[in-house]
Coordinates of C-alpha atoms (C1' of nucleotides) in Angstrom, one line a residue:
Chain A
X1 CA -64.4 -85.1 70.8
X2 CA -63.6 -88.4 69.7
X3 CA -61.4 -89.5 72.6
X4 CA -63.0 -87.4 75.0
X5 CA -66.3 -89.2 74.3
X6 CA -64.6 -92.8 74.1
X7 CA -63.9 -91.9 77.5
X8 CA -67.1 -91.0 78.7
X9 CA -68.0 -94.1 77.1
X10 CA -65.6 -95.9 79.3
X11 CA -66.3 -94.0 82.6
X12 CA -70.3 -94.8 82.0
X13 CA -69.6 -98.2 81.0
X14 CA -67.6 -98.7 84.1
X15 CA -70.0 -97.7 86.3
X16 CA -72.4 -99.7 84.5
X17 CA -70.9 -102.9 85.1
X18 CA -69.8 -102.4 87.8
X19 CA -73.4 -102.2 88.9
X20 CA -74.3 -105.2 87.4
X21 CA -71.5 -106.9 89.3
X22 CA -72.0 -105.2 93.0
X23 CA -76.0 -106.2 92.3
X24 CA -75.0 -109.5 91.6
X25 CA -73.1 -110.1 94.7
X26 CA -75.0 -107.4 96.9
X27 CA -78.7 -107.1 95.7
X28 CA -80.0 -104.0 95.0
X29 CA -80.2 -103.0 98.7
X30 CA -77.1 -104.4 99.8
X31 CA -75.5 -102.8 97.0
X32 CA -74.0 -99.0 98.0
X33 CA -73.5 -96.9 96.0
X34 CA -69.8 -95.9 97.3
X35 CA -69.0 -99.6 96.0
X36 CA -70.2 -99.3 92.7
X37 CA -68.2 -96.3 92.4
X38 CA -65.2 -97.7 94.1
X39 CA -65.2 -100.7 92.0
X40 CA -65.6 -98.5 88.7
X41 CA -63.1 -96.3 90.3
X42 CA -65.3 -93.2 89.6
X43 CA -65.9 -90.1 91.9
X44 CA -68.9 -89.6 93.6
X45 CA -70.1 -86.4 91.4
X46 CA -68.9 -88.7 88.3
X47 CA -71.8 -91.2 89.4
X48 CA -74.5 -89.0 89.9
X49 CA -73.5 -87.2 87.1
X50 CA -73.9 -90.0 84.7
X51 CA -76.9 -91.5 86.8
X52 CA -79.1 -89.5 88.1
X53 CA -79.9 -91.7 91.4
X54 CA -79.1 -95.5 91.7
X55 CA -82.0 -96.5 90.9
X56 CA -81.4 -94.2 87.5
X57 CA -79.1 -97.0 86.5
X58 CA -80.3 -99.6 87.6
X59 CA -82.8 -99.0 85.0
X60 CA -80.2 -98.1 82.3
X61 CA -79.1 -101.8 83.0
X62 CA -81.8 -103.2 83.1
X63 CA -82.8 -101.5 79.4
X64 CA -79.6 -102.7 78.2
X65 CA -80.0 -106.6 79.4
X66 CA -83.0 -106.8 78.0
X67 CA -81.7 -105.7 74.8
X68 CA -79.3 -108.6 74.8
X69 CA -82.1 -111.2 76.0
X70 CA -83.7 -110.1 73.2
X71 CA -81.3 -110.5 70.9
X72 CA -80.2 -114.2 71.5
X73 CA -84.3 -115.3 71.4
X74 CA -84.2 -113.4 68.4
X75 CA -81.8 -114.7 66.7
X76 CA -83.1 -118.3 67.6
X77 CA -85.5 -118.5 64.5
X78 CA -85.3 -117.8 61.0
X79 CA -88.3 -117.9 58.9
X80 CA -86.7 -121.2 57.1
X81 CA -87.1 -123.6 60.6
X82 CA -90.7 -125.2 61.0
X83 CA -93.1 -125.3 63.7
X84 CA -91.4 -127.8 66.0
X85 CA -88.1 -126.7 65.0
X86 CA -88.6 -123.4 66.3
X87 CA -90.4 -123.8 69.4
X88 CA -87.1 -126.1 70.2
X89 CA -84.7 -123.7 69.5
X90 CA -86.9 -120.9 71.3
X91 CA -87.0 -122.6 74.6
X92 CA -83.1 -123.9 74.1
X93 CA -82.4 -120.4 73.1
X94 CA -84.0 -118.9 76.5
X95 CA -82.2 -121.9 78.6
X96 CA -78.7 -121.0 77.1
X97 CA -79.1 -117.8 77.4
X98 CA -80.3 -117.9 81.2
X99 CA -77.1 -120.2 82.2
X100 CA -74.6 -118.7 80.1
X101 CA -75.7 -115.2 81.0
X102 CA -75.8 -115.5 84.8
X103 CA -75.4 -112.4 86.1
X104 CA -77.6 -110.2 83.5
X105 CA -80.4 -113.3 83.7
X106 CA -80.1 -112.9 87.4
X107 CA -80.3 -109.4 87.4
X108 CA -83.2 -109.3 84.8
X109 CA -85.4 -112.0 86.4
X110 CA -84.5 -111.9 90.0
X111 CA -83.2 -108.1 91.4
X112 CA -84.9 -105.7 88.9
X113 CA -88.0 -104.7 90.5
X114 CA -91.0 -103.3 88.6
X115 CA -91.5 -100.0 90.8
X116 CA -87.7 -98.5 89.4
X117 CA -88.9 -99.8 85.7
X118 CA -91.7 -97.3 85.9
X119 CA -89.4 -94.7 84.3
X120 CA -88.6 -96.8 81.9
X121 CA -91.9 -98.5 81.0
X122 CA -92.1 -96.7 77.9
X123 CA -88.8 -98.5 76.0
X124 CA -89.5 -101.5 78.1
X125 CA -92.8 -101.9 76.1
X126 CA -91.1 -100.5 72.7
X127 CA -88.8 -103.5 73.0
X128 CA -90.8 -106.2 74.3
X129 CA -93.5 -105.1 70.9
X130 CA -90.1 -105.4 68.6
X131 CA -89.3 -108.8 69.7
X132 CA -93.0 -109.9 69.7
X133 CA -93.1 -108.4 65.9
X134 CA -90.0 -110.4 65.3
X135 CA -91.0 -113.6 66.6
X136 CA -94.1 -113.1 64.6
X137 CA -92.9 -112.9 61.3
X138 CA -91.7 -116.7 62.2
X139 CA -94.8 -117.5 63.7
X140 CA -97.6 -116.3 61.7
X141 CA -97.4 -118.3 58.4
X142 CA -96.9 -121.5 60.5
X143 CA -100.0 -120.5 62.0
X144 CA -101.4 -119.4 58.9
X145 CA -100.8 -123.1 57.3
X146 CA -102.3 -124.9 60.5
X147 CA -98.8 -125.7 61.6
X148 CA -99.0 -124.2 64.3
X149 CA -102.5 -124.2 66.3
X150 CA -104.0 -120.4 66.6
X151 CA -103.6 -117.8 70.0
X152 CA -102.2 -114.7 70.3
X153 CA -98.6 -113.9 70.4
X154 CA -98.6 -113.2 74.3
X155 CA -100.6 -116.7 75.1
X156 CA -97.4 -118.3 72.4
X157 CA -94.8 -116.9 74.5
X158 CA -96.2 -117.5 78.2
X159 CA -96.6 -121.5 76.5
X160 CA -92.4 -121.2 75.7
X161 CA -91.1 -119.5 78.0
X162 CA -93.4 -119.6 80.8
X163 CA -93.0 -123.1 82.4
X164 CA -88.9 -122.9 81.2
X165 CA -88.9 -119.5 83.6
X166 CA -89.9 -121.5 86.5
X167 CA -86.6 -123.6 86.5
X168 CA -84.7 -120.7 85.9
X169 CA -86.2 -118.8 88.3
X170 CA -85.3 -121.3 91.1
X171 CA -82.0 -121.9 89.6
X172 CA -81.2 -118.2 89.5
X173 CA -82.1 -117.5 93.3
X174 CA -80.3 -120.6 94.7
X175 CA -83.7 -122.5 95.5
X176 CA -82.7 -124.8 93.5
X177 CA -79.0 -126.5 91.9
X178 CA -80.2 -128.1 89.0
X179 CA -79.2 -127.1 85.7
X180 CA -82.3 -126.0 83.9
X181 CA -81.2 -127.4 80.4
X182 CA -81.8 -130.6 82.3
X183 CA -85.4 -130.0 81.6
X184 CA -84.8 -128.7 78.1
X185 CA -86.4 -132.5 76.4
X186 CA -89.2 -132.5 78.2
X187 CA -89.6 -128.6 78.6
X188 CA -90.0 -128.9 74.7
X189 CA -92.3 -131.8 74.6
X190 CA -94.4 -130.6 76.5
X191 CA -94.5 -127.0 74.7
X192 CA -94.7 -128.5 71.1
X193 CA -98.1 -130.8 72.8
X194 CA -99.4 -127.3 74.1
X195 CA -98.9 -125.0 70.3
X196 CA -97.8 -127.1 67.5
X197 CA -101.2 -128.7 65.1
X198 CA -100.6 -132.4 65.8
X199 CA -99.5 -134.3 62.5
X200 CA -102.5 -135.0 60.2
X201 CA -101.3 -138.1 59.5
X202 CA -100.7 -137.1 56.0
X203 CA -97.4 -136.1 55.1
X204 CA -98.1 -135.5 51.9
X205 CA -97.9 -131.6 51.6
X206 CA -94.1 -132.6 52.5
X207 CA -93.5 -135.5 49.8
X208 CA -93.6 -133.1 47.1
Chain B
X1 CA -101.0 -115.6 129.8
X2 CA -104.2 -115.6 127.7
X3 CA -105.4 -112.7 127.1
X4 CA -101.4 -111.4 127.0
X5 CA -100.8 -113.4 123.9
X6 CA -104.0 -111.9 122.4
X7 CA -102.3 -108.9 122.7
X8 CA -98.9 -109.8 121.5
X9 CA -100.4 -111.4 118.6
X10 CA -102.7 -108.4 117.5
X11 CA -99.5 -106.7 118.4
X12 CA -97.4 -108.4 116.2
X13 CA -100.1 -109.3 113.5
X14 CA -100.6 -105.3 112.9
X15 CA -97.3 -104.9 112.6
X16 CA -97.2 -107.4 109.9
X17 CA -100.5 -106.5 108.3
X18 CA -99.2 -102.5 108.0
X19 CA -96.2 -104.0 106.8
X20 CA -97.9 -105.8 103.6
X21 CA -99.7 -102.4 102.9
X22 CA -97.0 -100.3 103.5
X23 CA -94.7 -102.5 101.0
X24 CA -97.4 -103.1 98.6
X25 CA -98.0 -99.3 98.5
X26 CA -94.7 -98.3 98.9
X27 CA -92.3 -101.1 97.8
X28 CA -89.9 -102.4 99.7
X29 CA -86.8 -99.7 99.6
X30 CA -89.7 -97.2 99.8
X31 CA -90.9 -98.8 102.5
X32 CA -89.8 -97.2 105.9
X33 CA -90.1 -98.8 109.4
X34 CA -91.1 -95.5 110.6
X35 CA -94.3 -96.1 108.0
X36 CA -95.2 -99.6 108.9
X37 CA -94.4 -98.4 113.1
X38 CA -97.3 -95.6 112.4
X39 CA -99.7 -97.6 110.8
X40 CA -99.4 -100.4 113.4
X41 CA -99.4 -97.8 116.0
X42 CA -96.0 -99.4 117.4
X43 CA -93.5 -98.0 119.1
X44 CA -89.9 -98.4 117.5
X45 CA -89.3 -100.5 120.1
X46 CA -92.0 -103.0 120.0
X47 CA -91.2 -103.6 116.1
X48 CA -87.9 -104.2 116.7
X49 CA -88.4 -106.5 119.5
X50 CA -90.8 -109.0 117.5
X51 CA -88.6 -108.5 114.2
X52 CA -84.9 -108.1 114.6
X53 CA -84.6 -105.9 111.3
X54 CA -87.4 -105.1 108.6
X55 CA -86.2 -108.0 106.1
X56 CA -87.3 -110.1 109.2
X57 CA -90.9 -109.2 109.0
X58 CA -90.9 -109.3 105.1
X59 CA -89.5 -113.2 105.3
X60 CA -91.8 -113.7 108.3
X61 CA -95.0 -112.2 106.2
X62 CA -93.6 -114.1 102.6
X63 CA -93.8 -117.5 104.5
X64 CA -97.8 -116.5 106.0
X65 CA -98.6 -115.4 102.5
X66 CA -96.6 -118.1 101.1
X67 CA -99.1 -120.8 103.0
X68 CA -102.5 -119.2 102.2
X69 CA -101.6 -119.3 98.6
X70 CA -100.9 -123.2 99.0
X71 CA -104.1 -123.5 100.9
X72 CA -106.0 -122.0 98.1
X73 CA -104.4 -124.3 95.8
X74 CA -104.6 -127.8 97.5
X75 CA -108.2 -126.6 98.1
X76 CA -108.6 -127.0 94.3
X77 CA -107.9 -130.5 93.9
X78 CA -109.4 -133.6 95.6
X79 CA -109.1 -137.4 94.5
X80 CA -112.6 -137.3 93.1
X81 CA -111.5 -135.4 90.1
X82 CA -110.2 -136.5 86.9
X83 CA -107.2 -135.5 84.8
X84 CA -108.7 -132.3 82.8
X85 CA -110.7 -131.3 85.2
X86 CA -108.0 -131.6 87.9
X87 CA -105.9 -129.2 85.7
X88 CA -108.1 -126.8 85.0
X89 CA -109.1 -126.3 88.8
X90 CA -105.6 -125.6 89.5
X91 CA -105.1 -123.3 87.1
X92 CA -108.2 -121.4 88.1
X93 CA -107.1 -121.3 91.6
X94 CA -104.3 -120.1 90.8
X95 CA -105.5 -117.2 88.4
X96 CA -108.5 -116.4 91.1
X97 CA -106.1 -116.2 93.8
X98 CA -104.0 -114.0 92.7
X99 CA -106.5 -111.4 91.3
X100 CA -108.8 -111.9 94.6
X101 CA -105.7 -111.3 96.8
X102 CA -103.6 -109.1 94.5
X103 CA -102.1 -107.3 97.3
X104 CA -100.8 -110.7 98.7
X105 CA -99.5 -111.6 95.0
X106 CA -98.3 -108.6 94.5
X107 CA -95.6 -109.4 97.5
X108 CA -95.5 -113.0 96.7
X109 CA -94.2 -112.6 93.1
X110 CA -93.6 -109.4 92.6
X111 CA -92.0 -107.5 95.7
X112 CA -90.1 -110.2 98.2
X113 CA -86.2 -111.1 97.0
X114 CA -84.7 -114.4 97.4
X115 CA -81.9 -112.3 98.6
X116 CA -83.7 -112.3 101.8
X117 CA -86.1 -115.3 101.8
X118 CA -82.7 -116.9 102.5
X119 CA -83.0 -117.1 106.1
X120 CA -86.0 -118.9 105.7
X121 CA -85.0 -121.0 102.7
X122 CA -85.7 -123.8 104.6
X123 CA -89.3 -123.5 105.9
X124 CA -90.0 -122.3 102.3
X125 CA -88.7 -125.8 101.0
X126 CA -90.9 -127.3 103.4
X127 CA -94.0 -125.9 102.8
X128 CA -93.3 -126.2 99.2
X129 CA -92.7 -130.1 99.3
X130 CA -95.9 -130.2 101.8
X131 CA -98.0 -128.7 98.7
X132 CA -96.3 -130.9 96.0
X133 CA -97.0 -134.2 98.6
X134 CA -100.7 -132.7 98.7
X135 CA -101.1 -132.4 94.7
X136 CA -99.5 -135.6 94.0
X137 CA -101.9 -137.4 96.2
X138 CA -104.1 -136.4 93.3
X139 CA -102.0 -136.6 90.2
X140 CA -99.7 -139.9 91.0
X141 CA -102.7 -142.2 90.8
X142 CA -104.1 -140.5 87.7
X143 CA -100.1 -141.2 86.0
X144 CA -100.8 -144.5 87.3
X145 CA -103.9 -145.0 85.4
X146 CA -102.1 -142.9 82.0
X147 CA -104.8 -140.3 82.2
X148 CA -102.2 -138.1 82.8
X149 CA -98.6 -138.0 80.7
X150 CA -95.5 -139.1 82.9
X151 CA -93.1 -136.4 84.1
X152 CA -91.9 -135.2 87.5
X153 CA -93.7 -133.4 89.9
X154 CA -91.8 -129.8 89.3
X155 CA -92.2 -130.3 85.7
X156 CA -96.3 -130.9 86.1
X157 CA -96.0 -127.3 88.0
X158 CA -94.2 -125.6 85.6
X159 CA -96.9 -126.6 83.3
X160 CA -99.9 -125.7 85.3
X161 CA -98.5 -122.2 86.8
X162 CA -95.5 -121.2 84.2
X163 CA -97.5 -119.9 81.5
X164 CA -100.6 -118.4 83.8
X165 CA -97.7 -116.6 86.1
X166 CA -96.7 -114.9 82.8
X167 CA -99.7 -113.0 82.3
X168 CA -100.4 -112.6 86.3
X169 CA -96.9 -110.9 86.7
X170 CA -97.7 -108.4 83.8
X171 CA -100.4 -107.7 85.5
X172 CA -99.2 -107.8 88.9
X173 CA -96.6 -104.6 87.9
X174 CA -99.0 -102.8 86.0
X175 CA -97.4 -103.6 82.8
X176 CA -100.6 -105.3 81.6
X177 CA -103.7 -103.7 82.8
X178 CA -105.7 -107.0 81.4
X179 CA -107.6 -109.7 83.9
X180 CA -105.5 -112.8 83.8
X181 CA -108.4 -114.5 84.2
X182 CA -109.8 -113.7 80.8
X183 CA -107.1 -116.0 79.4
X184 CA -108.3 -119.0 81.5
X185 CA -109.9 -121.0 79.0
X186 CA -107.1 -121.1 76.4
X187 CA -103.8 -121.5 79.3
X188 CA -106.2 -124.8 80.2
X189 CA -106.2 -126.0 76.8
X190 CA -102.8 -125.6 76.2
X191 CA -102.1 -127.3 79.5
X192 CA -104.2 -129.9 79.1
X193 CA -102.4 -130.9 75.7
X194 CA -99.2 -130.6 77.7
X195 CA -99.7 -133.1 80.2
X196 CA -103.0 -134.7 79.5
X197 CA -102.7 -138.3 77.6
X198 CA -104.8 -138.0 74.3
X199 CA -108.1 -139.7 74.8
X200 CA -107.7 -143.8 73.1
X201 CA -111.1 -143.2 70.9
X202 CA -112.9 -145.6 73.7
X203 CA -114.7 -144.4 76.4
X204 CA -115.1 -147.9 77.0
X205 CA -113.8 -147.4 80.6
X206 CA -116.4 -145.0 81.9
X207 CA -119.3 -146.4 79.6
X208 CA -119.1 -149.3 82.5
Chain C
dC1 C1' -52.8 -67.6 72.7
dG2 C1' -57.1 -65.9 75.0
dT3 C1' -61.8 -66.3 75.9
dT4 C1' -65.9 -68.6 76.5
dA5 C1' -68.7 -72.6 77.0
dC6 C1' -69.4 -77.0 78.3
dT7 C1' -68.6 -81.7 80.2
dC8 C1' -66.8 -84.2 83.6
dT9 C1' -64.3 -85.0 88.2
dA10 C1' -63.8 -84.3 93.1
dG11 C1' -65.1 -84.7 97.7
dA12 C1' -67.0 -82.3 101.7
dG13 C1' -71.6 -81.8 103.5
dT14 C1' -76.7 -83.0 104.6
dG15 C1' -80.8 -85.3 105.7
dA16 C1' -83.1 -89.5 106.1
dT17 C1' -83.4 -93.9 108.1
dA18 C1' -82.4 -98.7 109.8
dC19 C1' -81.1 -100.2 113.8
dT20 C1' -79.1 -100.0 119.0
dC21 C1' -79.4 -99.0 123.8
dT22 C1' -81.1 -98.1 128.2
dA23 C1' -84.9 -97.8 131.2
dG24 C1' -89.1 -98.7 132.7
dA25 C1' -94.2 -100.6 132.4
dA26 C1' -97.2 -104.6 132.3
dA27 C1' -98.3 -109.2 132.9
dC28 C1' -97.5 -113.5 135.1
dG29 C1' -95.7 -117.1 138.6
dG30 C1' -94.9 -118.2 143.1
Chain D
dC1 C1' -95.9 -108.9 147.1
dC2 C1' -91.5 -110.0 144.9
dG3 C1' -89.0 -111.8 140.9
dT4 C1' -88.9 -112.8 136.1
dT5 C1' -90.1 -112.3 131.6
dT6 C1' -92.1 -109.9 128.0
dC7 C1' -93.2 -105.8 125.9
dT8 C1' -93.1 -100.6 125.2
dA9 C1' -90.8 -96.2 124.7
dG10 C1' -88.0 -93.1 122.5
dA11 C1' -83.4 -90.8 122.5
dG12 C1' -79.1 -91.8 120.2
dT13 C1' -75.9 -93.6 116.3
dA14 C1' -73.9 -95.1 112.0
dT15 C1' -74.7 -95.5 107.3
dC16 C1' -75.8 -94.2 103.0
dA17 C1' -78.1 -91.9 99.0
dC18 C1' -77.9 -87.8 97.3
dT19 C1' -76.6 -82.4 97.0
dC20 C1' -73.5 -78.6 96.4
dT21 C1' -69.7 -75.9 95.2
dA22 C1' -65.4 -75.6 93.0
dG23 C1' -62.4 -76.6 89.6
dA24 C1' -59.9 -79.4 85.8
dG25 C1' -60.0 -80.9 80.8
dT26 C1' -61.3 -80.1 76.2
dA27 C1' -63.1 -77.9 72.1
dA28 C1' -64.5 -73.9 69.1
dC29 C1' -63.5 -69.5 67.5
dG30 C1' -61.0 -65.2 66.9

DNA sequence: CGTTACTCTAGAGTGATACTCTAGAAACGG
DNA sequence: CCGTTTCTAGAGTATCACTCTAGAGTAACG
């Protein structure tokens, strides 16, 4: 079974990226089906095999992107940075990722639509919960020592990523050709103003 | 020719009308010309002689929606108000519009594609610098005077909408079943600490 | 090797649908 | 009343997502 399922593996894969790529160029109503197949040189009863419908895999990608957003935010903090230090390397993290990742970013934030996540909302949620719970374990002791000023986790994350999105958003659709890590200084600035305790004046919990 | 063009315009407006209700209901691939004819009571060749193809009447209807929701938020803002109030009336209008016209958010931010807004790129451009003009006609002076923090106009924006567009697009998909309205109070804190200049300790200036 | 069971490939066929085309009705100008 | 333009009508067409049937490839077991 071993190379059989490598296989597999490949033929799925295949059709996978090539989806991502033909959704890229195409959108997802542009995109037809007969290219995603020709371009992953796969049959016709090989796609709907795999994928039930289009949309079927659209939201396999879409699961799998996410995963890999997820991942690079993630691995943006460790419990050692402090409060300003992370919300930095949040929002830096999120920009890199957005530019470096075209395509998937693009596809996440711009082609995915919300009616063909539906299927999907379940492990959407599941996912967006681990990365929240992950973030947290950063967050909540900075919060905890008045580091970092209190709100929930969803109002934290709409402060970072929120007014970062907007650049990215009008990067990603063409609306606009600037860079977004243009904005990172300021984006940050801003963002450490909006959720970060300002400095007591005292540094003296740090002098020890 | 008067009472002709009342007709062609009821004519064409139900066409575009059935057209937001089909899409909201239906989605845009959902969506079928045949649906939006029906409701409008159009013949096939009517919608196809005011539209030349159905992403024609979504970009028509984004750029109509597109300019009531810049109506409702210039509306927010005159030159009598000051900097934290000023940002907190935007943000409201923002968060009341799109909960009061959800159908017309919905399409706004969650259903229409760039990938066919291009054809219009340019109008939208326009009537996006036309609402920045409008609300820097308020904020400029207020930079001027250092009530409000320095940055550019798209980065004030992204401050104002980024983080409240967060929680209306989870609620726009139905991923969030929460009001976005509820968190109001704390998105205008954090924006206010974002762009607002920390008060000097002296009223002195308004004690006049 | 044979049999059975299962996964995957193949591609012809089908129904839905966005859009085209041709013809005529309705409104308006002179 | 005629000519012109705008709008309505609906039959026709091409495309595309998806279905169906048949069979090839592989593994497990005797």
């Amino acid at each position: 079974m071993s190379r059989k399922a490598a296989q597999v593996a490949t033929a799925r894969d295949d059709l996978l990226a090539a989806g991502l790529a033909v959704f890229d160029r195409d959108g997802f109503d542009g995109a037809t089906v007969a290219a995603i197949r020709t371009r992953a040189r796969a049959s016709n009863g090989s796609f709907f095999h795999f994928f039930g419908s289009k949309k079927e895999l659209a939201g396999t990608l879409f699961l799998e992107i996410l995963a890999r957003y997820h991942a690079a935010v993630v691995a943006a903090v460790d419990e050692s940075c402090g409060a300003r230090e992370g919300v930095a390397r949040l929002i830096r993290a999120h920009l890199d990722w957005v530019v470096n990742s075209r395509r998937e970013a693009r596809y996440l934030f711009e082609i995915s639509r919300s009616e063909w996540t539906e299927g999907i909302r379940g492990a959407q949620r599941a996912q967006n919960s681990r990365l929240a719970e992950a973030v947290e374990r950063w967050r909540a002791p900075l919060v905890a020592r008045g580091e970092l000023l209190p709100m929930t986790s969803s109002v934290f994350f709409s402060q970072i990523i929120g007014p970062a999105q907007i650049f990215c958003r009008a990067w990603l659709s063409g609306r606009d050709r600037a860079d977004p890590r243009e904005q990172a200084e300021i984006l940050i600035a801003c963002a450490i103003r909006a959720v970060v305790a300002p400095d007591v004046a005292d540094k003296a919990g740090e002098a020890v």
